Amino acid sequence: MPAYMLIRVDIDDPAQLKAYQAATPPIVEKYRGKFIVRGGTSVTLEGPAEPRRIVVIEFPALSDAEVFY
């Protein structure tokens, strides 16, 4: 059964974010993960607004997500 890792990121340095974005795909793929959501526009429909960047990574199994982490 797939497992999903939800990551909320505060961006302090947009230039450093670009380097990080370039470096992470091979690492995520190494652990059989794939990006489902990687930032973009979000809308809060209920509760407090979420100002952080949202990233969701899918793994084939929870054990893969745990090893990645």
Short mmCIF file of C-alpha atoms in Angstrom, two decimals:
data_model
loop_
_atom_site.label_atom_id
_atom_site.label_comp_id
_atom_site.label_asym_id
_atom_site.label_seq_id
_atom_site.Cartn_x
_atom_site.Cartn_y
_atom_site.Cartn_z
CA MET A 1 0.00 0.00 0.00
CA PRO A 2 1.43 3.45 -0.86
CA ALA A 3 2.60 5.77 1.90
CA TYR A 4 2.75 9.55 1.66
CA MET A 5 5.17 11.93 3.32
CA LEU A 6 3.83 15.44 3.87
CA ILE A 7 6.49 18.11 4.29
CA ARG A 8 5.88 21.76 5.17
CA VAL A 9 8.85 24.00 4.38
CA ASP A 10 9.65 27.57 5.39
CA ILE A 11 11.64 29.25 2.61
CA ASP A 12 14.21 31.73 3.91
CA ASP A 13 16.51 31.81 0.87
CA PRO A 14 14.89 31.37 -2.57
CA ALA A 15 18.31 30.99 -4.25
CA GLN A 16 19.23 28.12 -1.94
CA LEU A 17 15.82 26.55 -2.63
CA LYS A 18 16.74 26.24 -6.33
CA ALA A 19 19.90 24.31 -5.51
CA TYR A 20 17.99 22.08 -3.09
CA GLN A 21 15.29 21.39 -5.73
CA ALA A 22 17.98 20.29 -8.17
CA ALA A 23 19.65 17.97 -5.66
CA THR A 24 16.61 16.19 -4.17
CA PRO A 25 15.02 14.23 -7.07
CA PRO A 26 17.83 11.63 -7.35
CA ILE A 27 17.78 11.13 -3.58
CA VAL A 28 13.99 10.66 -3.50
CA GLU A 29 14.16 8.25 -6.47
CA LYS A 30 16.92 6.25 -4.76
CA TYR A 31 14.38 5.38 -2.05
CA ARG A 32 11.64 4.60 -4.60
CA GLY A 33 9.78 7.84 -3.92
CA LYS A 34 8.17 10.23 -6.35
CA PHE A 35 7.03 13.80 -5.91
CA ILE A 36 3.24 14.25 -6.00
CA VAL A 37 3.14 17.90 -4.89
CA ARG A 38 6.09 20.22 -4.88
CA GLY A 39 4.96 23.71 -3.94
CA GLY A 40 2.62 25.72 -6.09
CA THR A 41 -0.47 27.67 -5.13
CA SER A 42 -2.48 26.41 -2.18
CA VAL A 43 -5.79 27.52 -0.73
CA THR A 44 -6.84 26.95 2.87
CA LEU A 45 -10.55 26.10 2.98
CA GLU A 46 -10.80 25.55 6.73
CA GLY A 47 -8.67 26.43 9.74
CA PRO A 48 -5.66 28.71 9.83
CA ALA A 49 -3.87 29.52 6.59
CA GLU A 50 -0.76 27.45 5.81
CA PRO A 51 1.97 29.86 4.65
CA ARG A 52 4.66 27.20 4.21
CA ARG A 53 5.52 25.44 0.96
CA ILE A 54 3.88 22.00 0.78
CA VAL A 55 5.66 18.93 -0.59
CA VAL A 56 4.10 15.46 -0.83
CA ILE A 57 6.21 12.42 -1.70
CA GLU A 58 4.67 9.01 -2.48
CA PHE A 59 6.48 5.79 -1.59
CA PRO A 60 5.40 2.24 -2.51
CA ALA A 61 5.27 1.29 1.18
CA LEU A 62 5.61 2.84 4.61
CA SER A 63 8.90 1.00 5.08
CA ASP A 64 10.34 2.85 2.05
CA ALA A 65 9.30 6.21 3.53
CA GLU A 66 10.85 5.28 6.87
CA VAL A 67 14.15 4.27 5.26
CA PHE A 68 14.17 7.49 3.25
CA TYR A 69 13.58 9.54 6.40
#
